[in-house]
Short mmCIF file of C-alpha atoms and ligand atoms in Angstrom, two decimals:
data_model
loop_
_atom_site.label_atom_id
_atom_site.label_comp_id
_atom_site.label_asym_id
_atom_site.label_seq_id
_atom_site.Cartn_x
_atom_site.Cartn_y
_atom_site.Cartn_z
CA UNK V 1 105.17 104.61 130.38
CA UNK V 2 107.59 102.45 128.85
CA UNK V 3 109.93 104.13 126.57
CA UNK V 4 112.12 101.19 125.41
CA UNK V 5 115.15 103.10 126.27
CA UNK V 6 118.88 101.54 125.68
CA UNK V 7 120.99 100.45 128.73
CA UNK V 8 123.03 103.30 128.21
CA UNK V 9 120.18 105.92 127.88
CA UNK V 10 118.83 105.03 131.11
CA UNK V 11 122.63 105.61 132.66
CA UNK V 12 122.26 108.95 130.83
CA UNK V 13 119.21 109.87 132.07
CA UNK V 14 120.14 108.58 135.96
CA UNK V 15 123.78 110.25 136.18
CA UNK V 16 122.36 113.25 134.80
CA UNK V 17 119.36 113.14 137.45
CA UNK V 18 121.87 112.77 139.86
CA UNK V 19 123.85 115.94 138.98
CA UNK V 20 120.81 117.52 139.19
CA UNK V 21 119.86 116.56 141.90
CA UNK V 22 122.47 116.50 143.81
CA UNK V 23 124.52 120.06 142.42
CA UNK V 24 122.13 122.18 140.80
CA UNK V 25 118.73 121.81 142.66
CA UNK V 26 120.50 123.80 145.92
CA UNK V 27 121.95 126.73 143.55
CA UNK V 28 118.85 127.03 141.21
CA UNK V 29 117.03 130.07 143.02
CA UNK V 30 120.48 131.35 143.85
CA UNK V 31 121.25 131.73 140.19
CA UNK V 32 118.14 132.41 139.00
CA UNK V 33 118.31 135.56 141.75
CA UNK V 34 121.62 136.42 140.61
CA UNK V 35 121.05 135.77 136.73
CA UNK V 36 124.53 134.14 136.68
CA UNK V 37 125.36 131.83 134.32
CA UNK V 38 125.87 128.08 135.40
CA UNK V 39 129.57 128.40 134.47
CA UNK V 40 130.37 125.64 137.46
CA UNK V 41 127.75 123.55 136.71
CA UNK V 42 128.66 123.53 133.59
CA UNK V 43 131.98 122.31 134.50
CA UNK V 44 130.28 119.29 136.62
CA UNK V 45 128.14 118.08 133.05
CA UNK V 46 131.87 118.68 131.42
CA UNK V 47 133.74 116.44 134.01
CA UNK V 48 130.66 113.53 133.47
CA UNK V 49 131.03 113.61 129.73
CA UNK V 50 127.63 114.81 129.41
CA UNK V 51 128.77 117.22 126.06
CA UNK V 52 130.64 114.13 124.73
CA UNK V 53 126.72 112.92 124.52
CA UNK V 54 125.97 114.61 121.11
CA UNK V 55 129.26 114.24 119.54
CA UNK V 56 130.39 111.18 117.12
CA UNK V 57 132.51 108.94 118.76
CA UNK V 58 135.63 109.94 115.69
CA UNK V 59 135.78 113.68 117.53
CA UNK V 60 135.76 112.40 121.25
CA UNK V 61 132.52 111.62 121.72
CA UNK V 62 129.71 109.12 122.70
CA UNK V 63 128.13 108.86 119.42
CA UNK V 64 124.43 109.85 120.52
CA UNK V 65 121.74 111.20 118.72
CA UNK V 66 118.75 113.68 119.41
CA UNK V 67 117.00 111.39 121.76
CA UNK V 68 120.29 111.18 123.46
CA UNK V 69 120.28 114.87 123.59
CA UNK V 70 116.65 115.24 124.58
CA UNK V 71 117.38 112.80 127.95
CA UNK V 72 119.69 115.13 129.13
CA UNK V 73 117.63 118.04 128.56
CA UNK V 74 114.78 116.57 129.84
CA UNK V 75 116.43 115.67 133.17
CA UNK V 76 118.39 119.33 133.20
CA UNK V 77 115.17 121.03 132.85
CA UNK V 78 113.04 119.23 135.38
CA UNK V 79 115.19 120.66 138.25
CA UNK V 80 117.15 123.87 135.97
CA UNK V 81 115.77 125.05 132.48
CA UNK V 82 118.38 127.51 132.53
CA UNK V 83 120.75 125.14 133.14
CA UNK V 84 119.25 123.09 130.32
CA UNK V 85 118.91 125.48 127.71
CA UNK V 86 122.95 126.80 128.70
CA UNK V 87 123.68 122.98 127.99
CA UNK V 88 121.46 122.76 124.38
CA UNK V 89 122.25 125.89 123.36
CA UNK V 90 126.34 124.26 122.63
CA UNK V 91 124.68 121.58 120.83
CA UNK V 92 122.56 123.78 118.72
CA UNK V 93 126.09 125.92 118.23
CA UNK V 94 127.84 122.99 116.87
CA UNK V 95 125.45 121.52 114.90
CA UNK V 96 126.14 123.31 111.81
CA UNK V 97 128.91 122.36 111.97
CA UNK V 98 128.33 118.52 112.85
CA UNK V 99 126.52 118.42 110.11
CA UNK V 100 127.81 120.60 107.17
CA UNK V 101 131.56 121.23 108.67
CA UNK V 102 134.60 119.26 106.79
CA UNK V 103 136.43 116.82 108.45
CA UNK V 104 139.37 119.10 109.32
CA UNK V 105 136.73 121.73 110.81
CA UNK V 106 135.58 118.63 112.91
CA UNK V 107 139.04 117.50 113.80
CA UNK V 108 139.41 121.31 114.94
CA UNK V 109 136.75 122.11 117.27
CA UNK V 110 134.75 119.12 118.22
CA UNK V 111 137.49 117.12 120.67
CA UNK V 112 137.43 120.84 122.92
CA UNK V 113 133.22 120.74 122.50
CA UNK V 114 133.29 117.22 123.90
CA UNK V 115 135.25 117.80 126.71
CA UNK V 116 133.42 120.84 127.80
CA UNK V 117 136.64 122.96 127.32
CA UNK V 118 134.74 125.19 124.76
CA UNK V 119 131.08 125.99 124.82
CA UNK V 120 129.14 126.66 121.91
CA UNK V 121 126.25 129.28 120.53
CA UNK V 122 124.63 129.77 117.40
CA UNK V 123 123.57 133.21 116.37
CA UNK V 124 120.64 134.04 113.80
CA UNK V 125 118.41 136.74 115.42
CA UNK V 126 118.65 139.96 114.91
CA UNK V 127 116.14 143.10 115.72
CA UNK V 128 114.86 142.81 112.37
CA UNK V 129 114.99 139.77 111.80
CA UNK V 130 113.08 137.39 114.21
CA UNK V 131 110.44 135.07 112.56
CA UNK V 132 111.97 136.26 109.63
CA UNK V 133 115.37 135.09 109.71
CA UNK V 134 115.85 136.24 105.92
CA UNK V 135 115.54 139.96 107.26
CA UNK V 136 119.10 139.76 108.47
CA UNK V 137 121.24 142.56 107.95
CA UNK V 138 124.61 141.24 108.76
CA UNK V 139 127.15 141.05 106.21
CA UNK V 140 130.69 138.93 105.81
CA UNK V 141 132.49 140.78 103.40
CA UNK V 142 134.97 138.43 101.34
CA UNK V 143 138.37 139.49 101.32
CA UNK V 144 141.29 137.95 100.16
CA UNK V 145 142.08 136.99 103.82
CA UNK V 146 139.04 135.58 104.64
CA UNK V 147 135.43 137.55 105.57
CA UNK V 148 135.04 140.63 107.25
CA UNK V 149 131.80 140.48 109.47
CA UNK V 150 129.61 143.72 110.45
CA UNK V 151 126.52 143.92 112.29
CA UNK V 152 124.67 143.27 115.72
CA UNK V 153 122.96 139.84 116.80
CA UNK V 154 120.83 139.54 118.97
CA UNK V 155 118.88 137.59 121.79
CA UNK V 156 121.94 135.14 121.84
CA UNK V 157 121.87 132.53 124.08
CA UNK V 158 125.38 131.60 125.78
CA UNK V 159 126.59 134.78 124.04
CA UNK V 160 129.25 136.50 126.44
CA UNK V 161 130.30 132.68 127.74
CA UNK V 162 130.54 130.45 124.46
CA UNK V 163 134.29 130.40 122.93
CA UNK V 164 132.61 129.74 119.20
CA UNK V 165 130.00 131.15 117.52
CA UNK V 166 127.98 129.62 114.39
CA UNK V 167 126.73 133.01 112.63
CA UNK V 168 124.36 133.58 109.69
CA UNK V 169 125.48 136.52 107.66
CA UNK V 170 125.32 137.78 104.34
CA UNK V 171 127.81 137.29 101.97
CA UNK V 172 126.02 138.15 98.96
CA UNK V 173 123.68 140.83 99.75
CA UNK V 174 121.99 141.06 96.10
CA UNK V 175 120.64 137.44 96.44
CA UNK V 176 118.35 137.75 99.24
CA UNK V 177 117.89 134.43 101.12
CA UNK V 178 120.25 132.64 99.06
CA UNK V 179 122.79 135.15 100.18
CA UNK V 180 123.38 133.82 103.16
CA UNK V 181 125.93 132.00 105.00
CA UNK V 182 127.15 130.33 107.91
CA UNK V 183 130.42 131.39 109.22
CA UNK V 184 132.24 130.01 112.69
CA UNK V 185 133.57 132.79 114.37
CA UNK V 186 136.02 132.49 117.82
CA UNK V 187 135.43 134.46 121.23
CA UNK V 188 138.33 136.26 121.14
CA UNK V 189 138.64 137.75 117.47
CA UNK V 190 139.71 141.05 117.06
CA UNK V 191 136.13 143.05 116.43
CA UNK V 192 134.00 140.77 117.90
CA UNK V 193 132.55 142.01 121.12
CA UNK V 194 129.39 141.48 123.26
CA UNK V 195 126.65 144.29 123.69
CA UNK V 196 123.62 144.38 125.91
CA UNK V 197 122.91 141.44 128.22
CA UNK V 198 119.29 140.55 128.82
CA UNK V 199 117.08 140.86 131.76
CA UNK V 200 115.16 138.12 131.38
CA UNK V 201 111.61 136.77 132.91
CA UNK V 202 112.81 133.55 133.25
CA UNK V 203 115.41 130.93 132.62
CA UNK V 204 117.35 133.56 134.26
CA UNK V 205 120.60 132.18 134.73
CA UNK V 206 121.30 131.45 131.20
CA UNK V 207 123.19 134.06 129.60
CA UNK V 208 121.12 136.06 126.85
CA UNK V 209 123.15 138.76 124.90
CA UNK V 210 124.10 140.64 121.67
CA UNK V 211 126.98 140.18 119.79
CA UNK V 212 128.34 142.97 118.01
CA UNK V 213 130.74 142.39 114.76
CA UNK V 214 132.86 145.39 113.99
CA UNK V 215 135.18 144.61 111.10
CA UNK V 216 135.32 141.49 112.34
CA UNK V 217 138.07 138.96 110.31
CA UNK V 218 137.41 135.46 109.88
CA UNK V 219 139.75 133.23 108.52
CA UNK V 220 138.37 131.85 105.24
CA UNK V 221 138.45 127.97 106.52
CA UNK V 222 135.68 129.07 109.24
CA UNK V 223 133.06 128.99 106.62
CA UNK V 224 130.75 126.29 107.38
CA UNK V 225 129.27 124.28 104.22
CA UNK V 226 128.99 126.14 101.03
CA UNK V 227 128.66 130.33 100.28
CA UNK V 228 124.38 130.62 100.24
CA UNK V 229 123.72 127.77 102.70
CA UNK V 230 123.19 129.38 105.46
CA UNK V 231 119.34 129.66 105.60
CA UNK V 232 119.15 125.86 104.74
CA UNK V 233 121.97 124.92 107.39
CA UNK V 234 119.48 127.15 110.04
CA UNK V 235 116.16 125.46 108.81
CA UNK V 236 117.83 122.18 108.85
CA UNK V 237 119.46 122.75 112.40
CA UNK V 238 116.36 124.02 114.22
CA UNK V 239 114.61 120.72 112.71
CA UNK V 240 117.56 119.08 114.08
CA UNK V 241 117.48 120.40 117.89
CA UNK V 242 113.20 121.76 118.32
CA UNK V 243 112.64 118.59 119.71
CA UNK V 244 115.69 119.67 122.45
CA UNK V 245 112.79 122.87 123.59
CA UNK V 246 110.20 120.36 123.41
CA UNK V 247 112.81 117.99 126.02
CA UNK V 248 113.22 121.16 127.96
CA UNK V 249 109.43 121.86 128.74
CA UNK V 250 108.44 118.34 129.75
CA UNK V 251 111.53 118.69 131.92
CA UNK V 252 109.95 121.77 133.22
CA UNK V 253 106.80 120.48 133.08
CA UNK V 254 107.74 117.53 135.18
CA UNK V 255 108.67 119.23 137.80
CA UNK V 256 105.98 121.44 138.43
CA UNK V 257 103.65 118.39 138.12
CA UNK V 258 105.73 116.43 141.08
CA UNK V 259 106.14 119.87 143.05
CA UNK V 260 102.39 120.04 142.59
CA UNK V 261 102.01 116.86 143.83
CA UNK V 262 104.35 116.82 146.68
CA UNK V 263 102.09 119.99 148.22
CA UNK V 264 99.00 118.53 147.79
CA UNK V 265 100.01 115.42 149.87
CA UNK V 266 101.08 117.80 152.36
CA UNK V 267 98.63 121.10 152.65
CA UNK V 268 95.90 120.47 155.22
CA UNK V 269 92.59 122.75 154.58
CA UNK V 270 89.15 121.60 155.66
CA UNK V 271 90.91 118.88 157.82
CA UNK V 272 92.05 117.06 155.05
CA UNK V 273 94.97 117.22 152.32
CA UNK V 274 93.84 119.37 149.61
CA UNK V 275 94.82 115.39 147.09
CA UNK V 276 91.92 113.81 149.07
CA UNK V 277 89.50 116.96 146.93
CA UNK V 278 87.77 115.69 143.37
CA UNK V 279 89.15 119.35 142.08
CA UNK V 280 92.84 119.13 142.62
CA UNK V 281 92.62 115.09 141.71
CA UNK V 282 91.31 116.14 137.98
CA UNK V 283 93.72 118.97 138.13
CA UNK V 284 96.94 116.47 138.77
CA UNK V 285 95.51 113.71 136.79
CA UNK V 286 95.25 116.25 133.76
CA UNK V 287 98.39 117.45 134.57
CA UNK V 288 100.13 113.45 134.28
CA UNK V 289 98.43 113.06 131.20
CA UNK V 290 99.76 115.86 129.29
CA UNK V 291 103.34 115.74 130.32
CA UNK V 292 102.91 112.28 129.52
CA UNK V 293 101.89 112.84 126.28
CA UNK V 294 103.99 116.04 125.57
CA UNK V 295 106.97 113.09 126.63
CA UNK V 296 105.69 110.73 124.01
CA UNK V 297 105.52 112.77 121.17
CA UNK V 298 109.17 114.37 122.38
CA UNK V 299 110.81 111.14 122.06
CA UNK V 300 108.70 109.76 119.24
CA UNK V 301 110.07 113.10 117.08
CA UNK V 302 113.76 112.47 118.22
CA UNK V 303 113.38 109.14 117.34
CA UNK V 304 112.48 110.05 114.05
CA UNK V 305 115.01 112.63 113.63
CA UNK V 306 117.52 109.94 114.68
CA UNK V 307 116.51 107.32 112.15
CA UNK V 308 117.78 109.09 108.87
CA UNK V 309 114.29 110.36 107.87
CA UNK V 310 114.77 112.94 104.96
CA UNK V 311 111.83 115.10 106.05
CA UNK V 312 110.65 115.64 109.79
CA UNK V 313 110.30 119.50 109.62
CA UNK V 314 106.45 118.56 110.91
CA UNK V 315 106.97 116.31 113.60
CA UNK V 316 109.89 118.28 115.27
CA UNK V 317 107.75 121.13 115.40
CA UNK V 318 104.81 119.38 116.43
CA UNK V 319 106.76 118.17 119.55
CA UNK V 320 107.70 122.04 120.37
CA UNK V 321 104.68 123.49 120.07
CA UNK V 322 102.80 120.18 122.02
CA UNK V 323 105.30 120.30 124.94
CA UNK V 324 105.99 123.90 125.14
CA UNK V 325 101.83 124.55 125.57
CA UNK V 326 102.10 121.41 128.12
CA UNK V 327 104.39 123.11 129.62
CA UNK V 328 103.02 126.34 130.21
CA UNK V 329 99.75 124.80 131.27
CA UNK V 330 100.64 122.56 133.71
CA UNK V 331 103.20 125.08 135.51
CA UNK V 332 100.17 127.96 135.50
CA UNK V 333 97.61 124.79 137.06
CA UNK V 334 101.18 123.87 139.50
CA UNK V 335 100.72 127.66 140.50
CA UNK V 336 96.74 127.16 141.39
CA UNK V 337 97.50 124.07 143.57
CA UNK V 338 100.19 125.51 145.32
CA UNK V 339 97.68 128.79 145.88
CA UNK V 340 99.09 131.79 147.54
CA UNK V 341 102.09 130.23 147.91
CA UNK V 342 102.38 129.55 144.36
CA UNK V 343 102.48 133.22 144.19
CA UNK V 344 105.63 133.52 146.72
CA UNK V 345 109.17 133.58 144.88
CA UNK V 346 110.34 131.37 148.41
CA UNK V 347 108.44 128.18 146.25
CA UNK V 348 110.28 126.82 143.20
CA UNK V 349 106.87 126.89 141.25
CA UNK V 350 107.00 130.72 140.00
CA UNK V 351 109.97 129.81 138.54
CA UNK V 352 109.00 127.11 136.38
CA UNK V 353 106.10 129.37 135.19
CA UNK V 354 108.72 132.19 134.06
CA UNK V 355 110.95 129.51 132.74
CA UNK V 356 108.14 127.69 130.70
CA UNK V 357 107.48 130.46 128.47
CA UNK V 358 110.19 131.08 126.58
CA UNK V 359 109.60 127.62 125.08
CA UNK V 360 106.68 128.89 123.23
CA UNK V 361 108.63 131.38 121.97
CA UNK V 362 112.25 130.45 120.86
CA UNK V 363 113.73 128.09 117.94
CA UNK V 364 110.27 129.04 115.89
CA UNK V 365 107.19 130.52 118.07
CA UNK V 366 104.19 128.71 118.03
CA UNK V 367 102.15 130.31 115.93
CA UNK V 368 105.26 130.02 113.38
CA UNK V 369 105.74 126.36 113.69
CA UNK V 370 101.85 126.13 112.87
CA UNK V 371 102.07 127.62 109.95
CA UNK V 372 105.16 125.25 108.69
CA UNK V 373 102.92 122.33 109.85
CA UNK V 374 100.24 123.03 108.50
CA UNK V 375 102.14 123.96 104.94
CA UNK V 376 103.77 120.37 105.56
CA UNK V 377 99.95 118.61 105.59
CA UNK V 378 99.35 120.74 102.28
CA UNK V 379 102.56 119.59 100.84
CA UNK V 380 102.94 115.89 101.72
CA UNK V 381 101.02 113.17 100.08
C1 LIG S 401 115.67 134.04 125.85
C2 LIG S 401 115.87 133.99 124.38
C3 LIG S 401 116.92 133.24 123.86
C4 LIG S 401 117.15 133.19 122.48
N1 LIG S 401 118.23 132.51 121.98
C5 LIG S 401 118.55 132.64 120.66
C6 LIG S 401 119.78 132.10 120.15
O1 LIG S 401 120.55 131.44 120.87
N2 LIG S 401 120.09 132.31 118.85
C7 LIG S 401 119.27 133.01 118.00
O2 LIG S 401 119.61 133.19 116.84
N3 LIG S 401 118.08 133.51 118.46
C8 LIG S 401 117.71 133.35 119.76
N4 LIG S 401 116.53 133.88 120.24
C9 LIG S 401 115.61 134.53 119.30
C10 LIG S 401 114.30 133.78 119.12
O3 LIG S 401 114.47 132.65 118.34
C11 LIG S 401 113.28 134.80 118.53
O4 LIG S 401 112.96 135.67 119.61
C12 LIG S 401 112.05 134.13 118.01
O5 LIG S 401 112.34 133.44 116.81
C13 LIG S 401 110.92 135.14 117.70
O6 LIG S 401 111.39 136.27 117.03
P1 LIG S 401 111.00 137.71 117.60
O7 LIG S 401 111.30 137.73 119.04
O8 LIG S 401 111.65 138.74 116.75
O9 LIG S 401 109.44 137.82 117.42
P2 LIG S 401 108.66 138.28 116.10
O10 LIG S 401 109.12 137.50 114.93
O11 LIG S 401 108.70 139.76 116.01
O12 LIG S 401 107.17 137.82 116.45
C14 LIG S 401 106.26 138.61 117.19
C15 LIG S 401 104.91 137.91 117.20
O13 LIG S 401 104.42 137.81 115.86
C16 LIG S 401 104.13 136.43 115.56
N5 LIG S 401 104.45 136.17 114.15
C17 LIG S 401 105.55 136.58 113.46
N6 LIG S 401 105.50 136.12 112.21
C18 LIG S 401 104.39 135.36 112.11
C19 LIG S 401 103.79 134.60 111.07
N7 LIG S 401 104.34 134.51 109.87
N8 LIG S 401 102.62 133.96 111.32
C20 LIG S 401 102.04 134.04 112.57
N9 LIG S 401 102.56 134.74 113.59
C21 LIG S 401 103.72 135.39 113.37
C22 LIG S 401 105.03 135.62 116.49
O14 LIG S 401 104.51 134.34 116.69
C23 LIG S 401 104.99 136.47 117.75
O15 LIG S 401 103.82 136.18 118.47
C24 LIG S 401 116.27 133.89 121.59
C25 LIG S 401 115.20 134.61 122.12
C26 LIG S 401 115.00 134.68 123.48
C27 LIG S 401 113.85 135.49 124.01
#
C-alpha cells in the first residue's frame, strides 16, 4: 500500500527497523522473561535521535508530528511492544506539556526529553478512578511555596524509570471535574516514591508501577496550563497520542502476520507446506487485509491529528479500537497457524498474543472509546 510517506519518514521508519532489528529482536524474550525494563535500548533510540522525533525543532528536536510518532511505534512494536509502549509512554508524558507548558517550562525540560537524558510518564489512573478519570482522589494542596501532593497512582507506565512525571490531581476538591489539574512533578522530590510494580501478562518488559505522593512539594512553576485544566489537558492528550496504541498493535500485529507466514512456508504436514492448504491461505489473506486496514486508518487518524483539525476525538479512537481488535485477532489466528507450537513460550508468537491485549485496554478501553464515538456521530452535523 502506498502511504505517500516524506523522504524523511521513510529514514524514520528504516533506521528505526534497523534498531530493531538489529538490537532488540535478540533481547526481546530475554526481557520479556526477566520483566526488565529496556533501559539500554532505550539508550540506543536516545543515541539515534529517535525522542528528538516528537519534539519541535526550538527545544532540540526534529519537529515531527503524530504520524511521525506512530512510524516509530509501529516499527518498535512489530519486533518489541514493550519496547514501544516504554518509548510512547515519554511522549504521552510530555505532551501536556508540549502542548499547554509555557515557553520557559519548554526551555526547561524538553532539550533533556530530546536527547533521551530524561524519560517521561504521565500519571492519571488511580484504583478508583479508571474509566472514570474524574474519580481521582489525589489532591495538590496550594501552599505559599508551591503544591503539596498526596495520594497513590496507579498502573503507571515508565513509573520507577521516568525522571518527570505529568500528574492529574486535585487542587480544588469542591469543584469536581473542574478541580483538577496537571502538575509536573521530578523523580527525585522529597515524598515522591514508587509502590507496587506490576506483574504483567504481557508487554512485560515495560515498567508498570504506582506512584505514591506523600507530602509531596512542587514548586509552583511545575503547574502545567491553568488551575482546573487538567481533565481537558488529559482528554485532549489521549486524543493526541490513541492513535500511538493504535501504531503499536499494527506493529504487533505485523509481526505475528509475517511470523505466521514465515511458518507456514516452512511446516511440512500431509507432504506439503501447510501455505499450499485453502484454510491457512484465507487465514493469512484475512490476516493482510486487516493489518492493512488497521494501518490505513492509523495513519489516516495521525494525519488528521497532524493537520490542525479542531475536533478528531472520533477518528483517534476509531483507529485504537480498529487496530487494537486487529491486533488481537490476527495474533490469536498467528497462534492457530503456528499450532502446538504456537502454544510453546520457545516461539515469539505467545508473546505477541499477551502483548496485544493491553491495547484494547489502555488510553480508553474499547468499549469506552465506543461510547465517545458514538456520542461524537450524535453530536456532529
Ligand atoms: C499495563 C498498563 C499500563 C497503563 N499505563 C498507564 C499510564 O501510563 N498512565 C495512566 O494514567 N494509566 C495507565 N493505565 C491505566 C489504564 O488506562 C486503565 O487501566 C484503563 O483506562 C481502564 O481502567 P480500569 O483498569 O480501571 O478499568 P475499569 O474502568 O474498571 O473498567 C472495567 C471494565 O468496565 C468497562 N467499562 C467501564 N466504564 C464503562 C462505560 N462507561 N461504558 C462501557 N464499559 C465501561 C471497561 O471497558 C472494562 O471492560 C495502564 C494500565 C495498564 C493495564
Amino acid at each position: 500500500m502506498e502511504y505517500c510517506l516524506s523522504e524523511e519518514q521513510k529514514e524514520i521508519q528504516k533506521l528505526v527497523r534497523a534498531i530493531a532489528e538489529e538490537k532488540i529482536l535478540p533481547v526481546r524474550a530475554e526481557l520479556d522473561e526477566k520483566e526488565e525494563f529496556p533501559r539500554e535500548i532505550m539508550q540506543i533510540l536516545a543515541a539515534a535521535d529517535m525522542f528528538r522525533v516528537f519534539i519541535p525543532e526550538e527545544y532540540e528536536g526534529l519537529g515531527g508530528g503524530c504520524l511521525d510518532l506512530c512510524l516509530v511505534v509501529e516499527e518498535l512494536s512489530r519486533v518489541c511492544s514493550a519496547v514501544g509502549v516504554s518509548y510512547a509512554a515519554v511522549a504521552l508524558g510530555i505532551t501536556p506539556l508540549l502542548q499547554n507548558g509555557t515557553a520557559e517550562q519548554k526551555r526547561k525540560y524538553l532539550p533533556d526529553v530530546a536527547s533521551g537524558k530524561k524519560l517521561a510518564a504521565f500519571a492519571v489512573t488511580e484504583s478508583t478512578a479508571g474509566s472514570d478519570i474524574s474519580a481521582i482522589k489525589t489532591t495538590a494542596r496550594q501552599e505559599k511555596d508551591g503544591y503539596v501532593l498526596n495520594g497513590t497512582k496507579q498502573f503507571i507506565t515508565n513509573g520507577g524509570e521516568a525522571d518527570l512525571y505529568t500528574v492529574i490531581a486535585l487542587t480544588d476538591k469542591t469543584k469536581g471535574a473542574r478541580g483538577a489539574s496537571t502538575i509536573l512533578v521530578e523523580k527525585d522530590t522529597p515524598g515522591f516514591s514508587f509502590g507496587r510494580k506490576e506483574k504483567k501478562m504481557g508487554i512485560r518488559a515495560s515498567a508498570t508501577r504506582e506512584l505514591v505522593f506523600e507530602d509531596c512539594l512542587v514548586p509552583r512553576e511545575n503547574l502545567i496550563g491553568r488551575e482546573g485544566m487538567g481533565f481537558i489537558i488529559t482528554m485532549h492528550l489521549f486524543n493526541y497520542t490513541r492513535p500511538g496504541i493504535a501504531a503499536q498493535a499494527v506493529g504487533v500485529a505485523q509481526g505475528a502476520l509475517e511470523a505466521a507466514v514465515a511458518y507456514a512456508r516452512e511446516r511440512v504436514q500431509f507432504g506439503h507446506p501447510i501455505i499450499s492448504l485453502q484454510a491457512i491461505q484465507h487465514m493469512l489473506a484475512d490476516m493482510a487485509t486487516q493489518v492493512e486496514a488497521a494501518r490505513a486508518l492509523t495513519y489516516a487518524a495521525a494525519r488528521t491529528v497532524d493537520s490542525g483539525a479542531k475536533n478528531f476525538s472520533a477518528e483517534s479512537a476509531m483507529a485504537k479500537v480498529f487496530a487494537s481488535d486487529v491486533a488481537m485477532k490476527v495474533t490469536t489466528d498467528a497462534i492457530q497457524i503456528f499450532g502446538g507450537l504456537g502454544y510453546m513460550r520457545d516461539y515469539p508468537i505467545e508473546k505477541m498474543f499477551r502483548d496485544a491485549k493491553i491495547t484494547q485496554i489502555y488510553e480508553g478501553t474499547n468499549q469506552v472509546l465506543r461510547n465517545a464515538i458514538a456520542l461524537e456521530l450524535w453530536k456532529r452535523k
